[in-house]
Amino acid sequence: MTDRWALAPAEDGGVEIAPLGPDGLPAGPVRREADLAGAVRGRPEVARWVWRSTNEVYPRLLATGVRVERCYDIEDAETLLLGHEGRYGEPRSAAAALARLRGGPVPPDPPQRAAEPGSQSSLFEPQAVHVPLADLVEVYADQQRRHDATAHPERMRLLTAAESAGMLVAAEMNRAGLPWSAEVHRRVLHELLGERYAGGGEPRRLAELADEVSAAFGRRVRPDLPADVIKAFAQAGIKIRSTRRWEIESLDHPAVKPLVEYKKLYRIRVAHGWSWLQDWVRDGRFRPEFLAGGTVTGRWVTNGGGGLQIPKVIRRAVVADPGWRLVVADADQMEPRVLAAISRDPGLMEVAGRETDLYQSVSDRAFSGDRAQAKLAVLGAVYGQTSGDGLKNLAALRRRFPRAVAYVDEAARAGEEGRLVRTWLGRTCPPAVGAADDATEEAGIPILDTEEEPAGDSGPQEWVPGYASSNARARGRFARNFVVQGSAADWALLLLAALRQACAGMAAELVFFQHDEVIVHCPEEEAEAVVTAIREAAELAGRLTFGETPVRFPFTTAVVECYADAK
DNA sequence: AGTTTCGGCGCC
DNA sequence: AAAGGGCGCCGAAACT
């Protein structure tokens, strides 16, 4: 058996490797070699490399031009398995897993380091506890048995494999970087914010807007200080709770217009202004360290640079290299399609079986053609809306798509009651996240709120929050969203893995991923092949993740030179 | 003076 | 009138 090999960098700079048998234990002697990259490059027949941490090994391989097809990240799998076993919060390091196996004292996980601008990578984890290969494979073999003990072993295997693949993609994207034109970025900043004055003051346009705000109030007001703004409105006879835009916008006062404009531009300057450009863009690339599985729902995060929050106006700075293109692909109505697949609601699956606008189809069936209402209702069901029009629309949704709504209702109930909630592939929601622990409830004493609950007016089938504390309701909303957002993340991982494989023979590179959107940077002549690859990868991911369903996962794709032109 | 929390808003 | 989920980021405010 040469299909799976374990690998562990040794402390002296060399590497230990061993072929693995079907039980996950070594099928041959552990070998030592001096050169990590050479050991991998010299064994192209290996189908999957098993290692402690992708972020420990793979950046080093990529630095020498070595890619691997598949891997298995033991510490990532440990996290997922612990979660599935209801043991969230236990240390997830390989050293900890080994200690649990052998009954020794379990070391706590080392603290995470924050990213620093321009640092090569914060993910080499130099402080991680070294685990020799012979011990590491024991952990791996045990994990294989723990997969078998899960509710759906084949799905759990897919999940750990998919997330490991995601970590390969993330490492490759971190190396590639997102093509970024500092020149265009500066031009956009200048157009929006005006010139910068020497001495570090505000740029011209912001200074002008601040003056307009002050003039409207008749005294000097700092629009970037919420306390100052609240006081100024109070003196003008207007009481506001906060200075959030939605609260300010409806006010009748001459300061509102410049204030709202100021806040918009201030945000650009602070989050994606000149200093951001200085810190995060080097040699025509923005490198926001992508971290696969950085959230409990399985969504990715970026560490540094706000890589998943690039404002639309700033996307003009994302420009392909000369002769190259950006293939920008955005999944159409991903969340309701995922809900259709996981709930197996016949009506919603039928609607999601078309590639046309899903919200329009839903509205045709349940909302007399009002697409906006249909979209609000669907998103309200997914996010757990508890008031307003969304609640009324939810009743209409429930009548037409009962199984879909029941699915998220059941997740919410499970979350409220502290039961485990899982995505389709088995990623497990931690109990009591997103809300402060309620010590009394944790002690098992139920709490009856005295506050009024919304009256359920949609018949006996409807699930009403009932007597639950606001903490429990928050957990319910979280769990409700978790099953959809998390299952979507499951699917997205399979999509990335399939797309990565399809691009393996091309010059095309994955350079960006944002929940339901990918960007591939490729030579112009490869663009059409990439578009096809994305479409095929999406359908393959749908089948692999959810099994055979009628649900389709269409993408809107655009071949552009500039990201901003994709929308 | 250094560290943590808050307010507000960007993205999905 | 206005409580729907997940994140990251920055400066100011609050804290030690």
XYZ file of C-alpha atoms (C1' of nucleotides) in Angstrom:
595
model
C 0.000 0.000 0.000
C 1.587 3.220 -1.080
C -1.481 5.362 -1.352
C -1.248 7.036 2.055
C 1.960 8.178 3.681
C 2.488 9.915 6.980
C 4.958 12.764 7.248
C 6.392 14.661 10.173
C 9.084 17.311 9.987
C 11.851 16.468 12.406
C 13.248 18.999 14.811
C 16.652 18.953 13.109
C 15.179 20.163 9.817
C 14.829 16.720 8.279
C 11.661 14.729 7.891
C 10.230 11.399 8.980
C 7.974 9.517 6.587
C 6.230 6.165 6.558
C 3.749 4.343 4.308
C 0.448 3.585 6.003
C -1.623 0.416 5.922
C -5.413 0.137 5.794
C -5.640 0.505 9.575
C -3.799 3.804 9.402
C -0.724 2.394 11.120
C 2.699 2.180 9.429
C 2.945 -0.542 6.798
C 6.721 -0.245 6.763
C 9.604 1.228 8.709
C 9.764 4.923 9.491
C 12.372 6.555 7.267
C 14.322 9.673 7.911
C 15.309 11.981 5.118
C 17.187 15.240 5.198
C 14.972 17.222 2.827
C 11.257 17.707 3.351
C 10.511 18.899 -0.174
C 12.687 16.225 -1.729
C 10.906 13.495 0.201
C 7.546 14.601 -1.173
C 8.737 15.445 -4.667
C 10.350 12.032 -4.995
C 7.101 10.190 -4.290
C 4.523 11.343 -6.832
C 2.653 8.060 -6.402
C 1.507 9.018 -2.922
C -2.206 9.824 -3.110
C -2.583 11.407 0.310
C -0.080 12.843 2.749
C -1.067 12.547 6.386
C 0.450 15.218 8.604
C -0.096 17.038 11.853
C -0.739 20.456 10.422
C -1.047 21.694 6.872
C 0.086 25.127 7.949
C 3.259 23.656 9.392
C 4.205 21.704 6.281
C 2.560 22.988 3.150
C 3.852 26.567 2.958
C 7.365 25.125 3.107
C 6.580 22.733 0.278
C 5.023 25.474 -1.829
C 8.059 27.662 -1.243
C 10.106 25.068 -3.114
C 7.520 24.604 -5.830
C 6.082 21.316 -4.553
C 2.331 20.790 -4.604
C 0.494 17.791 -3.233
C -2.758 16.384 -4.522
C -4.370 15.468 -1.217
C -3.597 15.605 2.450
C -5.111 14.770 5.812
C -4.647 17.350 8.536
C -4.680 15.529 11.853
C -5.242 18.538 14.077
C -8.060 19.837 11.903
C -9.687 16.410 11.942
C -9.230 16.314 15.709
C -11.172 19.553 15.995
C -14.016 18.229 13.862
C -14.117 14.872 15.638
C -14.057 16.417 19.101
C -16.920 18.661 18.049
C -18.910 15.732 16.739
C -18.314 13.891 19.985
C -19.696 16.828 21.935
C -16.288 17.613 23.374
C -15.875 21.151 22.092
C -13.198 23.063 23.916
C -10.910 20.146 24.675
C -7.382 20.769 23.413
C -7.131 19.829 19.757
C -3.402 19.526 19.236
C -1.892 16.236 18.169
C 0.052 16.227 21.417
C -3.198 16.547 23.344
C -4.861 13.814 21.311
C -1.920 11.540 21.986
C -2.067 12.280 25.698
C -5.756 11.403 25.763
C -4.988 8.120 24.023
C -2.312 7.228 26.536
C -3.980 8.613 29.607
C -1.333 11.202 30.372
C -1.783 14.854 31.296
C -3.350 16.716 28.382
C -1.394 19.834 27.376
C -3.398 22.965 26.596
C -3.306 24.286 23.051
C -0.665 26.909 22.304
C -2.101 30.393 21.834
C -2.721 31.660 18.310
C -0.589 34.468 17.030
C -2.124 37.399 15.245
C -1.070 38.243 11.722
C 1.248 41.146 11.198
C 1.239 43.187 8.026
C 3.832 41.985 5.601
C 4.872 39.007 7.666
C 5.657 35.992 5.559
C 3.145 33.931 7.443
C 1.845 33.743 10.967
C 0.947 30.125 10.465
C 4.252 28.320 10.752
C 3.364 27.632 14.352
C 6.910 27.462 15.634
C 5.560 27.051 19.151
C 3.612 23.877 18.371
C 4.582 20.772 20.323
C 6.522 18.376 18.147
C 5.046 14.895 17.868
C 7.293 12.165 16.416
C 5.882 10.244 13.495
C 5.544 6.987 15.377
C 3.241 8.710 17.875
C 1.455 10.790 15.280
C 0.241 7.742 13.376
C -1.304 6.361 16.549
C -3.461 9.451 16.732
C -4.323 9.068 13.053
C -5.296 5.410 13.385
C -7.481 6.261 16.363
C -9.155 9.040 14.385
C -10.028 6.539 11.659
C -11.868 4.470 14.251
C -13.591 7.569 15.598
C -14.900 8.366 12.120
C -16.592 4.962 12.155
C -18.377 5.818 15.374
C -20.083 8.909 13.976
C -23.683 9.055 12.817
C -22.679 9.017 9.136
C -19.074 7.765 8.875
C -18.877 8.276 5.129
C -19.996 11.894 5.481
C -17.573 12.530 8.315
C -14.723 11.120 6.222
C -15.778 13.417 3.414
C -15.831 16.357 5.812
C -12.332 15.849 7.179
C -10.996 15.160 3.691
C -12.752 18.224 2.297
C -11.532 20.517 4.990
C -7.991 19.239 4.538
C -8.357 19.988 0.841
C -9.575 23.439 1.801
C -6.424 23.969 3.806
C -4.338 23.111 0.753
C -6.329 25.615 -1.274
C -5.936 28.261 1.415
C -2.175 27.765 1.564
C -1.946 28.005 -2.222
C -4.090 31.145 -2.296
C -1.948 32.670 0.435
C 1.092 32.044 -1.703
C -0.476 33.319 -4.923
C -2.078 36.468 -3.518
C -4.848 38.517 -5.105
C -3.648 40.653 -8.028
C -3.837 44.223 -6.793
C -3.072 47.488 -8.503
C -1.788 49.970 -5.934
C -1.994 52.660 -8.602
C -5.692 52.092 -9.208
C -6.309 51.881 -5.485
C -4.646 55.263 -4.941
C -6.679 56.742 -7.775
C -9.920 55.480 -6.208
C -8.935 56.873 -2.825
C -8.139 60.212 -4.378
C -11.467 60.323 -6.239
C -13.444 59.461 -3.123
C -11.527 61.214 -0.376
C -9.603 63.980 -2.098
C -6.018 65.013 -1.488
C -4.245 64.265 1.707
C -2.759 67.219 3.481
C 0.792 67.084 4.724
C 0.958 66.578 8.450
C -1.373 63.617 8.683
C -4.697 65.429 8.904
C -7.871 64.235 7.242
C -8.033 64.201 3.455
C -9.776 67.132 1.854
C -13.199 65.599 1.231
C -13.495 64.279 4.791
C -12.445 67.626 6.220
C -15.071 69.388 4.099
C -17.805 67.024 5.206
C -16.799 67.440 8.851
C -17.089 71.202 8.383
C -20.541 70.810 6.818
C -21.677 68.717 9.781
C -20.355 71.327 12.205
C -22.038 74.114 10.266
C -25.343 72.274 10.354
C -25.154 71.954 14.121
C -23.856 75.472 14.636
C -20.868 74.264 16.618
C -17.766 72.150 16.196
C -18.734 68.466 16.014
C -16.408 65.536 15.432
C -18.483 63.218 13.208
C -16.227 60.255 13.984
C -17.069 60.402 17.686
C -20.475 58.821 18.389
C -20.750 60.498 21.793
C -20.179 63.903 20.230
C -22.784 63.278 17.528
C -25.383 62.052 20.000
C -24.824 65.141 22.142
C -25.103 67.438 19.147
C -28.413 65.914 18.074
C -29.692 66.116 21.643
C -28.909 69.833 21.720
C -30.884 70.141 18.490
C -33.811 68.465 20.239
C -33.405 65.040 18.636
C -32.860 62.018 20.833
C -31.038 59.073 19.290
C -29.834 55.832 20.858
C -26.859 55.387 18.601
C -25.295 56.906 15.526
C -25.865 53.889 13.321
C -26.684 54.835 9.788
C -30.194 53.352 9.742
C -31.061 55.399 12.813
C -29.553 58.624 11.506
C -30.834 58.407 7.954
C -34.501 58.939 8.785
C -33.891 62.074 10.867
C -34.966 65.483 9.617
C -31.858 67.586 10.162
C -29.413 69.287 7.780
C -26.452 67.451 9.359
C -27.748 64.043 8.279
C -26.639 64.121 4.666
C -23.013 65.170 5.207
C -22.807 62.968 8.293
C -23.872 59.825 6.465
C -21.514 60.623 3.629
C -18.719 61.277 6.095
C -19.229 57.924 7.808
C -19.143 56.098 4.515
C -15.891 57.722 3.420
C -14.356 57.587 6.881
C -14.889 53.854 6.843
C -13.046 53.567 3.526
C -10.130 55.592 4.790
C -9.848 53.663 8.039
C -10.367 50.140 6.716
C -8.986 50.290 3.177
C -7.125 53.562 2.908
C -3.529 54.522 2.290
C -2.103 52.850 5.352
C -3.910 49.618 4.502
C -2.354 49.762 1.053
C 1.045 50.316 2.595
C 0.605 47.432 5.019
C -0.999 44.741 2.921
C -0.096 45.145 -0.741
C 3.361 44.067 -1.942
C 4.577 43.494 -5.467
C 1.124 43.776 -6.985
C -0.513 41.261 -4.662
C -2.811 41.517 -1.664
C -2.194 38.613 0.679
C -4.926 38.274 3.251
C -3.903 35.060 4.976
C -6.865 32.774 4.322
C -7.745 30.378 7.111
C -9.941 27.422 6.150
C -12.371 26.373 8.835
C -11.685 29.470 10.864
C -15.233 29.654 12.201
C -17.484 27.140 13.918
C -19.808 27.128 10.916
C -16.920 26.135 8.652
C -16.766 29.430 6.882
C -13.302 30.720 6.218
C -11.823 33.794 7.753
C -8.872 35.887 6.770
C -6.270 36.889 9.220
C -5.205 40.429 8.517
C -6.203 42.981 5.959
C -9.924 42.373 6.157
C -9.691 40.153 3.109
C -13.327 39.097 3.176
C -14.671 42.620 3.594
C -13.250 44.388 0.580
C -15.696 47.244 -0.122
C -17.251 47.193 -3.561
C -15.681 50.502 -4.601
C -12.222 49.249 -3.694
C -12.598 46.193 -5.908
C -11.599 48.357 -8.822
C -8.041 47.821 -7.591
C -8.242 44.072 -8.201
C -6.783 43.881 -11.697
C -5.529 40.856 -13.639
C -1.953 40.691 -14.888
C -1.413 41.719 -18.539
C -2.788 39.026 -20.837
C -4.535 37.368 -17.897
C -8.133 37.427 -16.743
C -10.104 37.109 -13.560
C -12.854 34.541 -13.661
C -15.263 35.761 -10.998
C -17.882 33.192 -10.053
C -20.713 33.744 -7.623
C -23.093 30.980 -6.514
C -26.712 31.921 -7.174
C -28.939 31.872 -4.067
C -26.711 29.388 -2.345
C -28.368 29.280 1.051
C -31.920 28.382 -0.023
C -30.527 25.794 -2.429
C -28.584 24.265 0.431
C -31.703 24.355 2.588
C -33.546 22.475 -0.141
C -30.818 19.838 -0.263
C -30.559 19.253 3.480
C -34.287 19.358 4.231
C -35.295 17.366 1.140
C -38.423 19.524 0.980
C -40.093 18.403 -2.280
C -41.374 21.812 -3.263
C -38.172 23.650 -2.506
C -36.083 20.973 -4.232
C -38.220 21.365 -7.314
C -37.701 25.121 -7.261
C -33.982 24.661 -6.597
C -33.809 22.185 -9.446
C -33.960 25.069 -11.880
C -31.083 27.351 -12.606
C -33.317 30.382 -12.819
C -33.698 32.895 -10.018
C -34.836 30.901 -7.004
C -36.373 33.807 -5.133
C -38.530 34.604 -8.139
C -39.748 31.012 -8.274
C -40.525 31.010 -4.563
C -42.418 34.253 -4.894
C -44.423 32.926 -7.829
C -45.553 30.033 -5.680
C -46.060 31.611 -2.297
C -45.908 35.382 -2.572
C -47.929 36.383 -5.621
C -44.805 37.305 -7.512
C -43.329 39.652 -4.927
C -39.690 38.647 -5.140
C -38.479 40.993 -2.422
C -40.932 39.539 0.081
C -39.995 36.003 -0.883
C -36.328 36.717 -0.385
C -36.954 38.306 2.995
C -39.030 35.332 4.049
C -36.397 32.809 3.028
C -33.587 34.708 4.681
C -35.756 35.274 7.736
C -36.303 31.543 8.027
C -32.594 30.901 7.743
C -31.539 33.653 10.124
C -34.313 33.244 12.653
C -36.162 36.478 12.247
C -38.584 36.942 15.112
C -40.475 40.084 14.267
C -41.681 42.341 11.535
C -42.907 41.474 8.077
C -40.520 38.585 7.826
C -42.456 36.705 10.472
C -45.720 37.119 8.629
C -44.080 36.010 5.412
C -42.611 33.032 7.185
C -46.108 31.660 7.617
C -46.629 31.732 3.871
C -43.313 30.038 3.361
C -44.213 27.361 5.887
C -47.482 26.550 4.103
C -45.762 26.043 0.782
C -42.459 24.527 1.953
C -43.302 22.890 5.278
C -40.423 20.466 5.419
C -37.800 23.127 4.754
C -39.104 25.402 7.487
C -39.546 22.484 9.870
C -35.905 21.581 9.323
C -34.579 24.914 10.537
C -37.245 25.095 13.261
C -36.071 21.763 14.595
C -32.469 22.972 14.547
C -33.515 26.052 16.496
C -35.372 23.953 19.058
C -32.367 21.663 19.446
C -30.118 24.657 19.933
C -32.391 26.126 22.580
C -32.478 22.855 24.446
C -28.717 22.554 24.341
C -28.693 19.529 22.066
C -26.000 19.048 19.412
C -26.749 20.353 15.939
C -24.797 19.231 12.893
C -24.298 20.223 9.290
C -25.077 17.748 6.560
C -21.544 16.356 6.634
C -21.312 16.329 10.412
C -19.651 19.544 11.476
C -21.084 20.143 14.895
C -22.340 23.319 16.451
C -20.797 24.072 19.831
C -23.357 24.308 22.608
C -24.079 27.777 23.947
C -22.099 29.906 21.578
C -22.913 33.474 20.690
C -24.631 34.131 23.976
C -23.253 34.661 27.427
C -23.559 31.575 29.555
C -26.522 31.628 31.790
C -25.266 30.043 34.973
C -28.707 29.200 36.229
C -29.673 27.492 33.022
C -26.378 25.670 32.852
C -27.234 24.261 36.254
C -30.336 22.769 34.688
C -32.880 25.090 36.214
C -35.361 26.250 33.568
C -36.132 29.908 33.388
C -39.541 31.271 32.539
C -39.259 34.701 31.054
C -41.794 37.250 32.083
C -41.483 39.167 28.841
C -44.142 38.734 26.209
C -43.491 36.310 23.399
C -44.716 36.994 19.891
C -48.126 35.456 19.398
C -48.039 32.535 17.004
C -50.926 32.970 14.617
C -50.172 30.412 11.959
C -51.733 27.280 13.259
C -50.753 24.484 15.555
C -47.855 23.227 13.448
C -45.902 26.366 13.936
C -43.072 26.228 16.366
C -43.288 29.103 18.792
C -40.235 30.036 20.837
C -42.308 29.590 23.943
C -40.792 29.961 27.336
C -37.143 30.417 26.738
C -34.634 32.909 27.991
C -33.154 35.359 25.540
C -29.899 33.422 25.789
C -31.680 30.266 24.764
C -33.366 32.096 21.910
C -30.008 33.409 20.766
C -28.699 29.867 20.778
C -31.750 28.827 18.795
C -31.118 31.449 16.143
C -27.497 30.469 15.988
C -28.308 26.771 15.588
C -30.976 27.542 12.980
C -28.496 29.459 10.891
C -25.707 27.015 11.608
C -27.269 24.088 9.774
C -27.676 26.122 6.599
C -24.575 28.283 6.691
C -22.479 25.326 7.821
C -23.832 22.916 5.232
C -23.195 25.576 2.612
C -19.620 25.727 3.859
C -19.413 21.925 3.561
C -20.489 22.179 -0.058
C -18.148 25.070 -0.763
C -15.179 23.022 0.435
C -16.034 20.254 -2.009
C -16.426 22.867 -4.719
C -12.989 24.275 -4.029
C -11.432 20.829 -3.962
C -12.992 19.912 -7.300
C -12.094 23.222 -8.882
C -8.525 22.981 -7.633
C -8.224 19.578 -9.216
C -9.664 20.822 -12.493
C -7.165 23.689 -12.580
C -4.206 21.424 -11.796
C -3.169 21.074 -15.429
C -3.522 24.753 -16.216
C -1.690 27.931 -15.336
C -4.914 29.087 -13.681
C -4.738 29.804 -9.962
C -7.411 30.177 -7.325
C -6.746 33.574 -5.793
C -9.849 34.442 -3.766
C -12.693 32.721 -1.967
C -15.494 34.381 -0.061
C -18.171 31.986 1.187
C -19.997 31.544 -2.106
C -17.712 33.300 -4.538
C -14.401 32.343 -6.101
C -11.921 34.179 -8.273
C -9.537 32.340 -10.581
C -6.644 34.220 -12.131
C -5.699 32.704 -15.475
C -4.291 33.418 -18.921
C -6.977 34.779 -21.230
C -6.971 31.626 -23.340
C -7.808 29.472 -20.313
C -10.760 31.549 -19.175
C -13.466 29.583 -20.955
C -12.072 26.298 -19.659
C -12.112 27.731 -16.149
C -15.739 28.805 -16.508
C -16.634 25.274 -17.525
C -14.572 23.830 -14.692
C -16.430 25.947 -12.163
C -19.805 24.822 -13.438
C -18.772 21.176 -13.351
C -17.148 21.496 -9.954
C -20.320 23.005 -8.516
C -22.497 20.146 -9.688
C -19.968 17.541 -8.584
C -19.751 19.187 -5.175
C -23.536 19.102 -4.932
C -23.683 15.381 -5.628
C -20.752 14.510 -3.387
C -22.001 16.561 -0.478
C -25.740 15.965 -0.514
C -26.127 12.802 -2.582
C -28.453 12.590 -5.546
C -31.001 15.392 -5.380
C -32.664 17.517 -8.038
C -31.005 20.586 -6.556
C -28.750 22.523 -8.891
C -25.978 24.897 -7.903
C -25.639 27.432 -10.721
C -23.009 30.135 -10.740
C -22.953 33.564 -12.271
C -19.561 33.850 -13.895
C -17.806 36.783 -15.453
C -14.489 36.909 -17.276
C -13.041 40.316 -16.542
C -9.826 42.217 -16.181
C -11.086 44.055 -13.122
C -13.045 42.571 -10.218
C -15.364 45.576 -10.069
C -16.565 44.834 -13.606
C -17.973 41.466 -12.550
C -21.093 42.853 -10.954
C 1.358 53.449 29.325
C -0.429 49.319 27.855
C -4.434 46.240 27.170
C -9.326 45.118 26.460
C -13.964 46.402 25.087
C -17.171 49.052 22.363
C -19.287 51.292 18.387
C -19.891 51.236 13.838
C -19.745 49.189 9.366
C -17.611 46.406 5.493
C -18.483 41.647 3.351
C -21.322 37.078 2.800
C -40.937 50.924 16.287
C -37.669 47.826 14.866
C -33.250 42.107 17.818
C -32.081 37.763 11.848
C -26.928 34.436 11.436
C -21.552 34.477 10.597
C -17.111 37.158 10.526
C -12.752 41.238 10.808
C -11.140 45.762 11.376
C -10.160 50.311 13.178
C -10.122 54.220 16.450
C -12.010 55.744 20.658
C -13.348 54.750 25.131
C -12.860 52.237 29.150
C -10.186 49.771 31.994
C -5.964 48.311 34.743
